[in-house]
Each structure stands twice: as C-alpha cells, then as structure tokens.
Short mmCIF file of C-alpha atoms in Angstrom, two decimals:
data_model
loop_
_atom_site.label_atom_id
_atom_site.label_comp_id
_atom_site.label_asym_id
_atom_site.label_seq_id
_atom_site.Cartn_x
_atom_site.Cartn_y
_atom_site.Cartn_z
CA MET A 1 122.41 125.46 87.06
CA LEU A 2 118.78 124.60 88.55
CA MET A 3 118.63 120.76 89.07
CA ALA A 4 116.39 118.36 91.35
CA SER A 5 118.24 116.33 93.85
CA SER A 6 114.86 114.95 95.70
CA TYR A 7 111.75 113.92 95.35
CA PRO A 8 110.07 116.63 96.53
CA GLU A 9 112.41 119.02 94.55
CA VAL A 10 110.26 117.61 91.36
CA LEU A 11 107.45 117.63 93.41
CA SER A 12 107.60 121.66 93.54
CA HIS A 13 109.48 122.34 90.36
CA PHE A 14 106.08 121.02 88.55
CA GLU A 15 103.88 122.38 90.83
CA ASP A 16 101.59 124.31 88.27
CA LYS A 17 102.13 121.83 85.49
CA HIS A 18 99.48 119.00 85.25
CA VAL A 19 100.96 116.80 82.60
CA VAL A 20 104.87 115.94 83.09
CA THR A 21 106.98 113.48 80.93
CA ILE A 22 110.27 112.63 81.91
CA ALA A 23 112.53 110.31 79.87
CA THR A 24 115.47 108.36 80.38
CA GLY A 25 118.02 106.79 78.06
CA ALA A 26 119.72 103.71 77.51
CA THR A 27 121.88 102.08 74.07
CA CYS A 28 120.65 97.97 74.71
CA ALA A 29 123.57 96.73 72.60
CA TYR A 30 124.33 94.26 76.04
CA LEU A 31 122.27 93.88 79.18
CA GLY A 32 124.70 94.68 81.93
CA ASP A 33 124.74 94.42 86.01
CA GLU A 34 122.31 96.17 87.72
CA ARG A 35 124.17 99.51 88.43
CA ASN A 36 122.72 100.70 85.58
CA LEU A 37 119.45 100.45 86.56
CA ARG A 38 119.31 103.38 89.18
CA GLU A 39 118.61 106.26 86.83
CA PHE A 40 115.42 104.46 85.63
CA LEU A 41 114.17 103.59 89.03
CA VAL A 42 114.75 107.34 89.71
CA ALA A 43 112.69 108.14 87.07
CA ASP A 44 110.79 105.58 87.74
CA GLU A 45 110.14 106.47 91.99
CA ALA A 46 109.75 110.57 90.30
CA VAL A 47 106.71 109.74 88.35
CA ARG A 48 105.03 107.92 91.03
CA TRP A 49 105.62 111.03 93.12
CA LEU A 50 103.91 113.01 90.68
CA ARG A 51 101.20 110.64 89.86
CA ARG A 52 100.48 110.56 93.61
CA ILE A 53 99.18 114.40 93.79
CA GLY A 54 97.55 113.86 90.92
CA HIS A 55 99.72 115.29 88.50
CA THR A 56 99.43 112.91 84.65
CA ALA A 57 103.03 111.67 84.48
CA LEU A 58 104.68 110.25 81.56
CA PHE A 59 107.65 108.09 81.48
CA LEU A 60 109.72 106.77 78.26
CA LEU A 61 112.66 104.60 77.84
CA ILE A 62 114.38 105.89 74.96
CA ASP A 63 116.98 102.93 73.34
CA ASP A 64 119.39 104.69 70.59
CA SER A 65 118.98 101.50 68.41
CA MET A 66 120.99 103.56 65.90
CA ASP A 67 124.28 103.32 68.36
CA PRO A 68 126.73 101.25 66.70
CA LEU A 69 127.80 98.20 68.27
CA ASN A 70 131.42 98.13 69.78
CA PHE A 71 133.70 95.20 70.40
CA ARG A 72 133.72 95.38 74.56
CA GLN A 73 129.87 95.48 74.02
CA LEU A 74 129.85 92.25 72.15
CA ARG A 75 131.86 90.40 74.48
CA VAL A 76 129.57 91.40 77.56
CA ALA A 77 126.19 90.68 75.37
CA VAL A 78 127.20 87.35 74.62
CA ASN A 79 128.71 86.46 78.00
CA LYS A 80 132.48 85.96 76.07
CA ASP A 81 130.87 82.90 73.73
CA GLU A 82 133.66 82.32 71.33
CA ALA A 83 131.44 81.02 68.73
CA LEU A 84 129.12 84.18 68.50
CA ILE A 85 131.93 86.56 68.97
CA GLU A 86 133.48 85.41 66.09
CA LYS A 87 130.46 84.83 64.15
CA TYR A 88 129.27 88.94 64.89
CA LYS A 89 132.60 90.93 65.27
CA ASP A 90 132.70 91.99 62.09
CA CYS A 91 129.23 93.58 63.08
CA CYS A 92 131.01 95.98 64.85
CA GLY A 93 130.50 99.43 63.84
CA LYS A 94 127.06 98.80 62.54
CA PRO A 95 123.73 100.04 64.21
CA ILE A 96 122.42 97.49 66.49
CA SER A 97 118.94 97.70 64.92
CA ARG A 98 120.27 96.43 61.88
CA LEU A 99 121.82 92.89 63.50
CA THR A 100 120.36 89.73 63.49
CA ASP A 101 119.45 88.66 67.69
CA PRO A 102 122.49 86.62 68.12
CA TRP A 103 120.07 83.99 69.34
CA GLY A 104 117.09 84.29 66.93
CA CYS A 105 113.96 84.74 68.82
CA HIS A 106 114.00 89.06 67.74
CA GLU A 107 113.60 90.61 64.55
CA SER A 108 117.11 92.52 65.84
CA TYR A 109 119.57 92.34 68.50
CA ALA A 110 118.64 95.80 69.92
CA ALA A 111 115.32 94.15 70.27
CA HIS A 112 116.59 91.22 72.36
CA PHE A 113 118.01 93.44 74.53
CA GLU A 114 115.16 96.09 74.66
CA GLU A 115 113.01 93.42 75.97
CA GLU A 116 115.72 92.02 78.25
CA LEU A 117 115.74 95.88 79.87
CA MET A 118 112.67 95.75 79.97
CA ASP A 119 111.39 92.41 81.55
CA ARG A 120 114.08 92.93 84.79
CA LEU A 121 112.12 96.34 85.17
CA HIS A 122 109.17 95.15 85.47
CA ARG A 123 110.48 92.50 87.76
CA LEU A 124 110.95 95.69 89.75
CA ASP A 125 107.50 97.08 89.00
CA CYS A 126 109.19 99.99 86.65
CA HIS A 127 106.76 100.30 83.45
CA PRO A 128 108.47 102.97 81.34
CA THR A 129 106.67 103.08 77.77
CA LEU A 130 109.70 102.24 75.33
CA ILE A 131 110.84 104.33 72.53
CA THR A 132 113.33 102.72 69.43
CA THR A 133 115.11 105.55 68.03
CA ALA A 134 115.99 103.10 64.92
CA LYS A 135 111.88 103.38 64.62
CA LEU A 136 111.63 106.93 64.57
CA TYR A 137 114.47 107.72 62.08
CA GLU A 138 113.22 104.75 59.53
CA ARG A 139 109.79 106.49 59.49
CA GLY A 140 110.91 110.32 59.01
CA VAL A 141 110.00 111.45 62.66
CA TYR A 142 113.38 112.52 62.88
CA LYS A 143 113.51 114.22 59.63
CA PRO A 144 112.68 117.66 60.19
CA TYR A 145 115.79 117.49 63.05
CA VAL A 146 118.08 116.24 60.99
CA ARG A 147 117.31 118.60 57.93
CA THR A 148 117.94 121.62 60.45
CA ALA A 149 121.22 119.84 61.58
CA LEU A 150 122.91 119.09 57.99
CA GLU A 151 121.28 122.31 56.52
CA ARG A 152 122.35 124.61 59.34
CA TYR A 153 126.07 122.28 59.98
CA ASP A 154 128.73 124.92 60.08
CA GLU A 155 126.12 127.55 61.86
CA ILE A 156 125.83 124.56 64.76
CA LEU A 157 129.69 124.06 64.61
CA GLU A 158 130.06 128.07 65.21
CA PHE A 159 127.32 128.11 67.90
CA LEU A 160 129.19 125.65 69.68
CA ARG A 161 132.66 126.78 69.62
CA THR A 162 131.32 130.38 70.46
CA ARG A 163 129.04 129.01 73.47
CA PHE A 164 130.81 126.31 74.48
CA GLN A 165 134.62 127.00 74.05
CA GLY A 166 137.50 124.42 73.85
CA TYR A 167 134.50 121.23 72.99
CA GLU A 168 133.85 120.56 69.66
CA PRO A 169 132.19 117.31 68.73
CA GLU A 170 133.46 114.85 66.14
CA LYS A 171 130.70 114.72 63.87
CA LEU A 172 126.85 116.53 64.07
CA PHE A 173 125.69 113.38 61.80
CA TRP A 174 126.57 109.75 61.69
CA VAL A 175 126.08 108.89 58.05
CA LEU A 176 124.89 104.94 57.52
CA CYS A 177 126.91 103.98 54.61
CA PRO A 178 124.26 103.00 51.69
CA GLN A 179 126.96 100.42 50.51
CA CYS A 180 128.48 98.34 53.65
CA GLY A 181 125.81 99.31 56.40
CA TYR A 182 128.84 100.88 58.32
CA ILE A 183 128.16 104.08 60.76
CA HIS A 184 131.36 104.36 62.72
CA GLU A 185 133.74 104.84 59.88
CA THR A 186 131.68 107.24 57.35
CA ASP A 187 132.53 111.04 57.19
CA ILE A 188 130.27 114.06 55.89
CA GLU A 189 132.70 115.75 52.83
CA TYR A 190 130.98 118.08 51.93
CA ILE A 191 127.07 119.68 51.95
CA LYS A 192 125.78 121.51 48.92
CA ASP A 193 122.38 122.61 47.13
CA GLY A 194 120.35 119.88 49.36
CA ASN A 195 123.46 116.89 48.94
CA VAL A 196 125.33 115.60 51.17
CA CYS A 197 128.65 113.93 49.89
CA VAL A 198 129.95 111.30 52.00
CA TYR A 199 133.21 108.98 52.60
CA CYS A 200 133.33 105.77 54.05
CA HIS A 201 136.76 104.41 55.07
CA ALA A 202 135.37 101.12 55.79
CA CYS A 203 134.34 100.30 51.97
CA GLU A 204 136.20 103.58 50.74
CA HIS A 205 132.59 104.23 48.79
CA SER A 206 131.79 108.20 48.08
CA GLN A 207 128.59 108.94 47.61
CA LEU A 208 126.32 111.70 46.86
CA ILE A 209 123.03 112.00 48.54
CA PRO A 210 119.81 114.13 49.18
CA ILE A 211 119.61 115.36 52.24
CA ASP A 212 115.59 114.07 53.21
CA GLU A 213 117.04 110.92 51.49
CA ILE A 214 120.24 110.41 53.70
CA GLU A 215 119.90 107.47 56.75
CA GLY A 216 121.97 108.08 60.01
CA LYS A 217 121.50 109.78 63.36
CA LEU A 218 122.21 112.79 65.00
CA ASN A 219 125.14 112.49 67.61
CA TRP A 220 124.31 111.91 71.19
CA LYS A 221 124.43 115.70 71.81
CA LEU A 222 121.87 116.60 69.35
CA ASP A 223 119.70 113.72 69.56
CA CYS A 224 119.16 114.49 72.94
CA ALA A 225 117.97 117.86 71.50
CA ALA A 226 116.00 116.78 69.28
CA ARG A 227 113.90 113.69 70.93
CA TRP A 228 113.74 116.95 74.22
CA ALA A 229 111.70 118.30 71.48
CA LEU A 230 110.12 115.84 69.90
CA PHE A 231 108.27 114.74 73.20
CA LYS A 232 108.13 117.75 74.96
CA ILE A 233 110.75 116.06 77.57
CA ASP A 234 110.34 117.99 80.95
CA ALA A 235 112.65 116.41 83.00
CA GLU A 236 115.72 113.38 82.66
CA PRO A 237 117.81 111.81 85.11
CA PHE A 238 121.35 112.13 85.02
CA ASN A 239 124.87 111.64 87.26
CA LYS A 240 126.88 114.67 88.05
CA SER A 241 129.57 113.58 85.38
CA TYR A 242 127.32 115.33 82.79
CA LEU A 243 126.10 117.89 84.53
CA GLU A 244 129.27 120.01 84.47
CA PRO A 245 128.30 123.86 83.82
CA GLN A 246 130.78 125.07 81.29
CA SER A 247 130.40 122.13 79.16
CA GLY A 248 128.44 119.18 80.29
CA SER A 249 126.22 116.75 78.01
CA PHE A 250 123.48 118.21 79.50
CA VAL A 251 124.25 122.08 79.06
CA VAL A 252 125.25 121.71 75.72
CA ALA A 253 121.98 119.61 74.39
CA GLN A 254 119.60 122.12 76.41
CA ALA A 255 121.48 124.92 74.72
CA LEU A 256 121.16 123.17 71.51
CA SER A 257 117.25 121.95 71.93
CA GLN A 258 116.49 125.81 72.24
CA GLU A 259 118.21 127.18 70.31
CA PHE A 260 117.99 125.08 67.07
CA PHE A 261 115.00 122.93 67.30
CA GLY A 262 112.55 124.93 69.65
CA GLY A 263 112.91 122.69 72.94
CA HIS A 264 111.97 124.36 76.36
CA PRO A 265 114.07 123.91 79.51
CA VAL A 266 114.38 120.80 81.06
CA LEU A 267 115.34 119.53 84.97
CA PRO A 268 117.95 117.19 85.05
CA LEU A 269 117.08 114.90 88.00
CA LEU A 270 120.33 114.39 89.62
CA TYR A 271 121.21 110.91 90.77
CA GLY A 272 124.14 109.46 92.28
CA VAL A 273 127.10 106.95 90.70
CA VAL A 274 126.59 103.98 91.40
CA LYS A 275 129.74 101.96 92.85
CA MET A 276 129.90 97.75 93.13
CA GLU A 277 132.45 95.31 94.38
CA LYS A 278 132.93 92.64 91.22
CA GLN A 279 132.64 90.55 92.86
CA PHE A 280 128.80 91.05 93.81
CA GLY A 281 128.16 92.21 89.75
CA GLY A 282 124.95 90.21 88.52
CA GLN A 283 124.15 89.20 92.17
CA LEU A 284 121.85 91.51 93.62
CA LEU A 285 118.96 91.10 91.44
CA SER A 286 118.93 87.62 92.76
CA SER A 287 119.97 88.10 96.40
CA LEU A 288 117.41 91.25 97.20
CA PRO A 289 113.34 91.12 97.10
CA SER A 290 112.42 93.84 94.45
CA THR A 291 111.45 96.24 96.95
CA VAL A 292 114.51 96.13 98.74
CA PHE A 293 116.38 96.63 95.48
CA ARG A 294 114.41 99.63 94.56
CA SER A 295 114.93 101.45 97.83
CA LEU A 296 118.52 100.54 98.05
CA LEU A 297 118.45 102.63 94.62
CA VAL A 298 115.97 105.04 95.11
CA GLU A 299 116.01 106.29 98.47
CA ARG A 300 118.65 109.39 98.91
CA PRO A 301 118.47 109.46 95.01
CA ALA A 302 121.69 112.21 94.47
CA SER A 303 124.04 110.14 96.92
CA ASP A 304 126.57 108.22 95.34
CA ALA A 305 126.14 104.40 96.51
CA LYS A 306 128.88 101.34 97.30
CA ILE A 307 127.40 97.94 96.89
CA SER A 308 129.20 96.27 100.08
CA LYS A 309 128.87 93.29 101.79
CA GLU A 310 128.70 95.48 104.88
CA LEU A 311 125.31 97.41 103.30
CA MET A 312 123.69 94.83 101.52
CA ILE A 313 123.26 93.26 105.18
CA THR A 314 123.07 96.31 106.90
CA THR A 315 120.14 96.60 103.87
CA ALA A 316 118.52 93.51 104.66
CA SER A 317 118.87 93.77 108.65
CA ARG A 318 116.75 97.73 107.84
CA TYR A 319 113.69 96.15 105.16
CA VAL A 320 110.77 94.02 106.72
CA VAL A 321 109.06 91.39 104.13
CA MET A 322 106.84 90.38 106.47
CA PRO A 323 105.08 91.69 109.48
CA GLY A 324 107.33 91.78 112.44
CA VAL A 325 110.12 90.23 109.88
CA SER A 326 113.15 91.47 108.51
CA PHE A 327 115.06 90.08 105.41
CA LEU A 328 117.58 89.07 107.02
CA ASP A 329 115.74 87.85 110.02
CA PHE A 330 113.70 85.60 107.20
CA ILE A 331 117.24 84.28 106.37
CA LYS A 332 118.26 83.42 109.65
CA GLN A 333 115.39 81.84 111.35
CA LEU A 334 113.34 80.98 109.03
CA LEU A 335 114.23 79.77 106.07
CA PRO A 336 115.65 77.15 106.91
CA MET A 337 112.56 75.30 108.36
CA TRP A 338 110.56 77.16 104.68
CA LEU A 339 113.15 74.67 103.12
CA VAL A 340 111.43 71.55 104.66
CA THR A 341 107.86 72.35 103.11
CA PRO A 342 108.48 73.80 99.79
CA GLU A 343 105.43 72.24 98.85
CA THR A 344 102.97 74.66 101.31
CA LEU A 345 104.73 77.77 99.39
CA THR A 346 103.01 80.14 97.54
CA PRO A 347 104.67 81.13 94.50
CA ASP A 348 105.44 84.45 96.68
CA GLN A 349 106.76 83.08 99.26
CA ARG A 350 108.83 80.46 96.63
CA GLU A 351 110.46 84.11 95.69
CA LEU A 352 111.34 85.02 98.48
CA VAL A 353 112.98 81.48 99.86
CA ALA A 354 114.91 81.86 96.02
CA HIS A 355 116.08 85.44 96.85
CA GLY A 356 117.31 84.08 100.62
CA ILE A 357 119.18 81.11 99.70
CA SER A 358 121.32 83.62 96.88
CA PHE A 359 121.41 86.09 99.61
CA SER A 360 122.95 83.98 101.86
CA ARG A 361 125.65 82.00 99.30
CA TYR A 362 126.81 85.43 98.43
CA PHE A 363 126.69 87.71 100.98
CA LEU A 364 126.89 85.71 104.41
CA ASP A 365 129.12 83.05 102.91
CA THR A 366 126.45 80.24 104.14
CA GLU A 367 124.66 77.74 102.57
CA VAL A 368 121.17 77.66 103.49
CA ARG A 369 120.64 73.88 104.47
CA LEU A 370 117.01 72.09 105.65
CA GLN A 371 116.75 72.13 109.61
CA LEU A 372 114.89 69.09 110.38
CA PRO A 373 114.33 68.63 113.68
CA THR A 374 115.67 65.59 115.48
CA PRO A 375 115.92 63.43 118.69
CA GLU A 376 118.92 64.46 119.22
CA GLN A 377 117.59 67.96 119.92
CA PHE A 378 115.44 66.78 122.86
CA GLU A 379 118.81 64.93 124.66
CA GLY A 380 119.70 66.26 128.43
CA GLU A 381 115.95 68.08 128.76
CA GLN A 382 113.77 67.39 131.70
CA ILE A 383 110.71 65.00 130.72
CA ALA A 384 108.50 67.56 131.95
CA VAL A 385 110.03 70.59 130.16
CA LEU A 386 109.48 68.27 126.71
CA ASN A 387 106.05 67.62 127.89
CA LEU A 388 105.15 70.69 128.11
CA ILE A 389 106.81 71.77 124.43
CA HIS A 390 104.39 68.82 123.58
CA VAL A 391 101.39 70.28 124.83
CA LEU A 392 101.85 73.68 123.76
CA LEU A 393 102.23 72.45 119.86
CA ASN A 394 99.16 70.58 120.48
CA ARG A 395 97.46 73.69 121.44
CA VAL A 396 98.86 76.02 118.66
CA LEU A 397 97.93 73.63 116.06
CA PRO A 398 94.56 74.05 116.25
CA LEU A 399 94.78 77.84 116.27
CA ARG A 400 96.93 77.66 113.09
CA GLN A 401 94.49 75.73 110.98
CA ARG A 402 91.66 77.96 111.83
CA THR A 403 91.19 80.74 109.27
CA ASP A 404 89.36 83.19 110.98
CA LEU A 405 91.88 84.29 113.35
CA THR A 406 94.13 88.00 112.44
CA TRP A 407 97.39 87.84 114.06
CA GLU A 408 96.69 89.77 116.92
CA GLN A 409 93.96 87.39 117.78
CA PHE A 410 96.44 84.27 117.31
CA GLN A 411 99.32 86.26 119.35
CA GLU A 412 96.53 86.73 122.27
CA LYS A 413 96.17 83.20 122.46
CA VAL A 414 99.36 81.84 122.19
CA LYS A 415 100.39 84.15 124.85
CA ALA A 416 97.66 82.62 127.30
CA ILE A 417 99.01 79.39 126.26
CA ILE A 418 102.40 80.09 126.95
CA ASP A 419 101.39 81.89 130.53
CA SER A 420 99.40 78.78 131.36
CA LEU A 421 102.40 76.34 131.64
CA GLY A 422 103.66 77.24 135.07
CA SER A 423 107.16 77.69 136.55
CA HIS A 424 108.19 75.63 133.66
CA LYS A 425 107.47 78.03 131.00
CA GLY A 426 110.59 79.50 130.94
CA PRO A 427 113.20 76.05 130.29
CA ALA A 428 110.22 75.19 127.81
CA LEU A 429 110.60 78.28 125.92
CA HIS A 430 114.47 78.25 125.73
CA ARG A 431 114.38 74.40 124.83
CA LEU A 432 111.79 75.27 121.68
CA ARG A 433 113.94 78.04 120.59
CA LEU A 434 117.26 75.71 119.98
CA ILE A 435 114.45 73.25 118.62
CA VAL A 436 113.43 75.48 116.08
CA GLY A 437 116.80 77.82 115.31
CA GLN A 438 115.53 80.72 117.57
CA GLU A 439 117.41 81.10 120.14
CA GLN A 440 118.04 85.41 119.50
CA GLY A 441 115.06 85.10 117.01
CA LEU A 442 111.26 86.15 117.01
CA PRO A 443 108.99 86.20 119.46
CA ALA A 444 107.24 82.91 120.62
CA ALA A 445 104.48 84.04 119.67
CA ARG A 446 105.48 84.93 115.84
CA PHE A 447 107.43 82.33 114.82
CA LEU A 448 104.98 79.67 115.93
CA TYR A 449 102.89 81.54 113.42
CA MET A 450 104.92 81.57 110.91
CA LEU A 451 106.72 78.42 111.38
CA PRO A 452 105.29 76.34 108.32
CA MET A 453 102.30 73.98 109.19
CA ASN A 454 104.02 71.22 107.96
CA TYR A 455 106.98 71.50 110.02
CA LEU A 456 105.10 72.26 113.34
CA GLN A 457 103.81 68.95 112.84
CA LEU A 458 106.47 67.10 111.88
CA LEU A 459 107.79 68.20 114.82
CA GLU A 460 104.60 67.57 117.24
CA SER A 461 105.08 63.87 115.98
CA ILE A 462 108.77 63.47 116.41
CA LEU A 463 108.56 65.27 119.96
CA LYS A 464 105.95 62.71 120.82
CA LEU A 465 107.38 59.44 119.99
CA TYR A 466 110.65 60.88 121.50
CA LEU A 467 108.25 61.19 124.97
CA GLN A 468 106.85 57.52 124.23
CA CYS A 469 110.50 56.37 123.75
CA ALA A 470 111.49 58.10 127.15
CA GLN A 471 108.30 56.47 129.20
CA HIS A 472 108.90 53.17 127.89
CA THR A 473 112.25 53.36 128.39
CA ALA A 474 112.07 54.57 131.86
CA ARG A 475 109.24 51.94 132.52
CA ASN A 476 111.82 49.26 131.72
CA ASN A 477 114.20 50.55 133.23
CA GLN A 478 111.60 50.67 136.56
CA ASP A 479 111.13 47.17 135.98
CA GLU A 480 114.55 46.19 136.05
CA SER A 481 115.67 47.53 139.31
CA GLU A 482 112.29 45.96 141.12
CA ASP A 483 113.27 42.76 139.64
CA ASP A 484 117.19 43.76 141.27
CA ASP A 485 115.79 44.56 144.07
CA SER A 486 113.40 41.63 144.48
CA ASN A 487 115.38 39.23 143.75
CA GLY A 488 118.41 40.49 146.44
CA ALA A 489 115.65 40.07 148.86
CA ARG A 490 115.23 36.15 148.06
CA HIS A 491 119.12 36.07 147.87
CA LEU A 492 118.92 37.69 151.90
CA ARG A 493 116.06 34.56 152.83
CA VAL A 494 118.01 32.00 151.44
CA ALA A 495 120.99 33.31 153.31
#
C-alpha cells in the first residue's frame, strides 16, 4: 500500500500537483486530552511543508456532526457533572448537531465542542478550515452520494463481500427517525420504487420515506468515500490500525470512493499512536509552550510516542525558548526570579511563566516559589568579594537600561567588566551565582542579561545596605577595640 511516513515523502508524492487538499476527521462530542491532537498537527505540518516549496495546500477539518452522542462521550464532555448527565442521558443516540449546547453558549452541542477544538488548535498555530457534515446533509450537498448508496444498496454490499471477504457493515446508512429524532436505533427494512421503509426500535415507529427526503448519515467508511470525492481530498492522516491492507478502514473507503463515487486515490499520511500515563492527561498543553508541544507530536510523525515524565523532561531540555536558554533551564534558573517582578513581564513572558509553573508542578514535582535575595545569602563572604559584586552590578545596570545595545554588544562589555575585577573575579562570580540561583546555570553575562531589571536593582540595593551595615559594624568594633586599649593603658599608668 502506498503511504507517506515522512514529510519529504509527501513532497515527493505531490511534486507535480500544484493544489493539494489534506483533510482530517473528528467527532466533536467532547474535547478529550492531548493525544488526539497528533492527527491534526501532522496534517498541518504536511501542509506547511507543501506551502514552503510553493504548493497551494488546503487543510480541512471535517466534523462528523451527524454522529450520535454516546454515554461515555457525555460523561467526558460534561466532566462527570451529575446534573448535566441526568439532563442529557436521554439524548444519547441523537446526532450531536441536533442537541442543545449544555452551557447555552452555542447553537448546538456540536458547535460548542467544534469551537473548543478549534481554539485549542489555534493556540498551537494550527488553522484548519472547519466543515461540519450536518450542514452538508441539511443543504443537500451529500444528496447525490446518499442516493447512490440507497439505490445501489445491495450492489455495494455485494461489492464489499467480494472485495473484502469477512467484512460486512452493520448499516450503509443511518436513518434519522422522523418521529423521535434518534439515529442509532433505526433499521432500513427495504428500499423499493424510490422509497425507503424505515423502522425505529426506540419509538417503534415505521415509515416509508422517499429517498430524496430521507435524513440521516452514511456510515463512516461511505462518508469518507463521499467526502474524498466531494472535496477532492488528496491526503489524510491515519494511524496503522486503520491501514490493515486486507479490510482496514482506509482501503475499504478508498475502494468505495473510486468504485461508486468517482473518487481518486488518497494518500494516507501515517502517524504513530500516542500513549500517555493517566496522571498527565490534560496537563501537557498547560505545561509546554505551544512550539514545544507541537514539536513533540510532529517530529518523527510515524513513530509511536509514550508520554512519560522522562520524555517530558528530555523534551524540555532540548527546546530553546530564548537565545541560549532551554525550557528546562528557564524553569530551573530564571523562572523564580521572573516571579519577583510579574508587572514587568510581556504577555509572551507571562505565558512562558505559566507553562513553567505548571511543568514544574506536574513533571518536576516542585512548586516554583519566589527567590528574593536576602542578607543571609551574603553571610560568611569576604567584604572585598561583596564589594566587587556591588561594583559589577553598578556597572551592569546602566548597560541593561540602554536600548541601543544588542545581546552581542552587551556580552562584550560585561565580559570586559568581569575581566577587570582582578584576582577576586572567581570568588565574586561564585557568590553571585549562589545568590541568584545560578550555581550550574547560564554564563554570567547571559543571566545578567536575562534576569529582570527590577530584580537586579533590588539585589543591588540589598547588597548596598548590607555593605553599609557591615562597614558601620566594623567601625563600631574598631572604636570599641580602641576604647579597650585606651582603658587598659590608663589602668597601667594608675598602677
């Protein structure tokens, strides 16, 4: 079976095709965790690769909004809210597009979760065009395909039995009961003279419906076959469970599309299964910057992935979130200081802080706390060393205030300042690293460039006060010593 397991293979396959349409499918009955995002991101990444070399590439996300709601989906969708479960449990079996929004903010149940999914994808810089199949059925767009499926019902079944031995679908078309609105309990009794006799087990209603007036949906494989032909889909992501070459969903849908709907071959984009430790479900998006999360799922798309604490920490250590600083370095070395001055952070920096706090909590098992400089951090150090640190800060702060310096220019000037500190340079930098929590962290010039300005100003002020107090204490001790010496001499003279 021809398939693409890498982005270069996609480019090679569509080398001579100017316009390429890639589609993905979903049933927006609930939002779910992050595992199901891989399909959409792999499709989007393939679209990016195609556009990068000049193709016109379209990305469609098709919601199967005529699918019936089931109880498991309902529980997940309403986060096990007992009141909402009780209210909607009798709606299970009806199309999600025909149900009201549980929270009353969208035109339907399906529309609510379509927007939630699209918002989630947009945060990952993934922007597909949403198509909801319920609208297509309502507007008659699917009518030619429904008519073909119903008029050639027995022929299609025989084709499937012959071509895919052992495979026989439960239904080719799911009829929406005109009496009770359920779609999962209906059966087609027979088709004759352009009419369909339908029986609903839910309400025990039987009715003869003209083919052109019948409501419902094609089964999933026929629906895929129809939309591939309708939208001229060129590629769609599938994991290997759908690509079994004898009677897998893909090969069945492909055969139906070409045999009955005039479709053309569709290239499957292979993506690996994502497995995840249960406790991390719902935490990845809050814990990783969008670029890092995206890279985690789109790199090596055909490989299976197991989301574990070890993988997350490795991923955080690999991806750079600012020049010379990995996400893990940021969390361990800069984040505590950034929390000191939240009012100075840009929106992007605030978002990075939020991700860092969440990552530290869920994957490092540590709560990030403010790390304010304190006088205790200066205890035991030579005054000469602390004076050099103060000199260094006094000379660095004006450089930080300049807006005309690039990082390279700042680095060059700070290195010159550090070199001028003389023989105490090593002890001064060592103590400064201890104070700001950079014992094994970034180079000195780098952290002096990246620590918040207010934090450095606060450190300089505290250190200045500490040195003044130390000098005052030293003078007092010297005065007391001189008084003791004077009193001792006086006693000797008296004696």
